[in-house]
Each structure stands twice: as structure tokens, then as C-alpha cells.
Tab-separated table of C-alpha atoms in Angstrom:
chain	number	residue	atom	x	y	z
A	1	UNK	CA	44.524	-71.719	39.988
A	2	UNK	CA	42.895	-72.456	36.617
A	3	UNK	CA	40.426	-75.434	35.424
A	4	UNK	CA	40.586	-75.830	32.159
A	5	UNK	CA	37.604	-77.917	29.677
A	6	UNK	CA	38.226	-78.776	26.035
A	7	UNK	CA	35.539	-79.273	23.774
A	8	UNK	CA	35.199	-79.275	19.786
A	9	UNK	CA	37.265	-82.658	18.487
A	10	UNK	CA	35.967	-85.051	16.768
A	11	UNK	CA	36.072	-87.185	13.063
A	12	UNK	CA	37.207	-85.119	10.335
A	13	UNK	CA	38.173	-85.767	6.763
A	14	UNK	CA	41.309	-84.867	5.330
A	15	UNK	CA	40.589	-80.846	3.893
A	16	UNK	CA	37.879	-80.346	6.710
A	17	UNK	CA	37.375	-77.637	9.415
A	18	UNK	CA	37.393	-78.210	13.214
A	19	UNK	CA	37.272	-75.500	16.175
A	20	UNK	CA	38.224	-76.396	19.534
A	21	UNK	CA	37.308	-74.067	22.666
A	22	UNK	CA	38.760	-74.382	26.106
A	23	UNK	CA	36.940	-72.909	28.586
A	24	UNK	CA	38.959	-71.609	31.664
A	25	UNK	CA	37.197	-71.243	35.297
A	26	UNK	CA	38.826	-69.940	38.240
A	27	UNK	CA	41.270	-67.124	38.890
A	28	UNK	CA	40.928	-64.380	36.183
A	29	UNK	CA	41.777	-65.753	33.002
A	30	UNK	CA	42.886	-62.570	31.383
A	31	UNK	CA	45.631	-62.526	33.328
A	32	UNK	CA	47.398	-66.028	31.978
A	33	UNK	CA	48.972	-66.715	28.671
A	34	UNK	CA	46.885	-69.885	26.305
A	35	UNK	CA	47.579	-72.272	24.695
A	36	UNK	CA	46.947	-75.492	22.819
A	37	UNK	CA	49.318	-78.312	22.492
A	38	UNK	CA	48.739	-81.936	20.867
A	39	UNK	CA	49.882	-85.505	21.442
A	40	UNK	CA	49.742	-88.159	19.130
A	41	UNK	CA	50.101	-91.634	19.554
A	42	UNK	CA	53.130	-92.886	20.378
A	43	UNK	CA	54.230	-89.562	20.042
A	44	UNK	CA	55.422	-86.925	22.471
A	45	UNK	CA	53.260	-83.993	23.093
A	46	UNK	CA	54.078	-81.167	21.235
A	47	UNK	CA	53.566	-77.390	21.073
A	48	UNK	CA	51.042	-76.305	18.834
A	49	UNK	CA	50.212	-72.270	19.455
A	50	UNK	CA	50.100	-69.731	21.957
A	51	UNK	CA	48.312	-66.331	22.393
A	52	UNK	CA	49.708	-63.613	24.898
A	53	UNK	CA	47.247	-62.283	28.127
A	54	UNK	CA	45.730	-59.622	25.744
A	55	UNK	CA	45.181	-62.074	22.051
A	56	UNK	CA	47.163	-59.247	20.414
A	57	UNK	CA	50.796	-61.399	20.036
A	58	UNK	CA	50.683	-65.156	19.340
A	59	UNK	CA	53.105	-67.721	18.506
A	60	UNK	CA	52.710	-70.669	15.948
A	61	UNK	CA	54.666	-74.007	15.494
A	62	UNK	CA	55.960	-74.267	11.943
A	63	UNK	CA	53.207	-77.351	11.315
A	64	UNK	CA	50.057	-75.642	11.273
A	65	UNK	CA	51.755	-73.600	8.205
A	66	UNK	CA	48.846	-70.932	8.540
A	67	UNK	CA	46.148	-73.851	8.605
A	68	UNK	CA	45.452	-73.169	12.415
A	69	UNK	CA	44.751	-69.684	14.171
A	70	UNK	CA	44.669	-69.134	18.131
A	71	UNK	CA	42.131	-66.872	19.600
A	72	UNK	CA	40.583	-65.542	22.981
A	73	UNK	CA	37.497	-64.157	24.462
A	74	UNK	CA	38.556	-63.185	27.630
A	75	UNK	CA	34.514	-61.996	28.383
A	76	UNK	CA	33.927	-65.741	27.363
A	77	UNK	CA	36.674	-66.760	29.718
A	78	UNK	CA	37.263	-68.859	26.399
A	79	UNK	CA	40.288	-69.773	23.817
A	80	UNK	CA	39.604	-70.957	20.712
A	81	UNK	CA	42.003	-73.330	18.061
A	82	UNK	CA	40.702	-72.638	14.528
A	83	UNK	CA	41.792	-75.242	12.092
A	84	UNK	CA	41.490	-76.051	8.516
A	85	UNK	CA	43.060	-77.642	5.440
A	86	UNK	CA	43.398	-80.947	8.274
A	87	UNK	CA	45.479	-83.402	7.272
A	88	UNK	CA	45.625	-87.066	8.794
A	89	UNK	CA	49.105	-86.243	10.768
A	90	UNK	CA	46.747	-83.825	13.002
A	91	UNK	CA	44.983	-86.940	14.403
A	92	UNK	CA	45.884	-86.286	18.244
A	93	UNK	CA	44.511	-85.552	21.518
A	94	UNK	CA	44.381	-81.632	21.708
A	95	UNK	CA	45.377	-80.068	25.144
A	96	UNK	CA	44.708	-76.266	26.055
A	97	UNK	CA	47.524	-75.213	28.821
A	98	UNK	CA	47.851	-71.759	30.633
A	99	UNK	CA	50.749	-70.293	32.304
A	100	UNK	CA	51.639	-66.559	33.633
A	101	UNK	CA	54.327	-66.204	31.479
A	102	UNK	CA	54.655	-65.394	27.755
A	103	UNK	CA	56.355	-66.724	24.983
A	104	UNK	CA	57.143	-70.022	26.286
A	105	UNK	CA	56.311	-73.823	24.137
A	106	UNK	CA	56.875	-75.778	27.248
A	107	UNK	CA	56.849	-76.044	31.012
A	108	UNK	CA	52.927	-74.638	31.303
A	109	UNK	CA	51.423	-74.751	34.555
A	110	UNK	CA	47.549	-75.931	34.239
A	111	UNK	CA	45.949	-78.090	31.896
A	112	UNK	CA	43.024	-79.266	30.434
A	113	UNK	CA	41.832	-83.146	29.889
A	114	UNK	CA	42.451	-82.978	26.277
A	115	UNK	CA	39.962	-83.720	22.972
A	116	UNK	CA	40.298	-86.176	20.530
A	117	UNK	CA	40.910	-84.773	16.882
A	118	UNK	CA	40.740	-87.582	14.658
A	119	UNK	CA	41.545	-86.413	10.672
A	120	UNK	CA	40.329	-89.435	8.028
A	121	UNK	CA	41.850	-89.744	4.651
């Protein structure tokens, strides 16, 4: 098992910066893949990046078009979303997710309670 706590959304313009961090608690949390997926409303939830046990491989969805980058701390027990050039589409509730295996964009095992990003034009 794995609890998982986003924090870091909030208002935005459009062109500004956000970081989210989603701090994991429970078994070792090196030892499970990250990452963050989004929902919008109305909207189905969809895959946004991933970053492997070790934060050496990750995987991006063709949105975030370099604007976003994935990262861990794994002393920090922590897993970061870095993202920039925001655009008003972005506005979603931002979900970290952790599974044991790699390289998969659905079908993750734990969850966190999500963060509202909200991107103003």
C-alpha cells in the first residue's frame, strides 16, 4: 500500500508556472512507478506523464509538448509535475497515481485526492 497527497494547484494565468508535488507515505516508494494524470470537466481523465522507479526513463503525453516535466525525490518520498507555458485547456483536477509496473498510461493501482489547476485567460 501507498497514500498518496497532492498539493501545488491553484489560479494561474494563461503563460504562468505551476508545480505540483505528491507526497507518497507507506510502503517504500522507490519501489513504484509515478505518475500524474488530469481530469477535466466533463471530460474523461487522461494520462498526463510518468517517471520509472529510478526518475531516469519517463513518458510524456503528446499535450504537454515539452511544457510539463515529471520528477522524483525518492529521499523526499516526493514526485513533482513541473509546468509552464499553461494554457486554459490545462484547467483540471490533477491526480498523482502509482503502480509497480512501468510504462503503462492506465490501469494504476493507488491514487491521490487530486488538486485543482485552474489556467485563466
Amino acid at each position: 500500500q501507498v497514500q498518496l497527497v497532492e498539493s501545488g494547484g491553484g489560479l494561474v494565468q494563461a503563460g504562468g508556472s505551476l508545480r505540483l508535488s505528491c507526497a507518497a507515505s507507506g510502503r517504500t516508494f522507490s519501489s513504484f512507478v509515478a505518475a500524474w494524470f488530469r481530469q477535466a470537466p466533463g471530460k474523461e481523465r487522461e494520462f498526463v506523464a510518468a517517471i520509472d522507479w529510478s526518475g531516469k526513463s519517463t513518458i510524456y503525453a503528446k499535450f504537454t509538448q515539452g511544457r510539463f516535466t515529471i520528477s522524483r525525490d525518492n529521499a523526499k518520498n516526493t514526485v513533482y509535475l513541473q509546468m509552464s507555458s499553461l494554457k486554459p485547456e490545462d484547467t483540471a483536477v490533477y491526480y498523482c497515481a502509482a503502480d509497480l509496473v512501468w510504462g503503462r498510461r492506465s490501469g494504476y493501482d493507488y491514487w491521490g485526492q487530486g488538486t485543482q489547476v485552474t489556467v485563466s485567460s
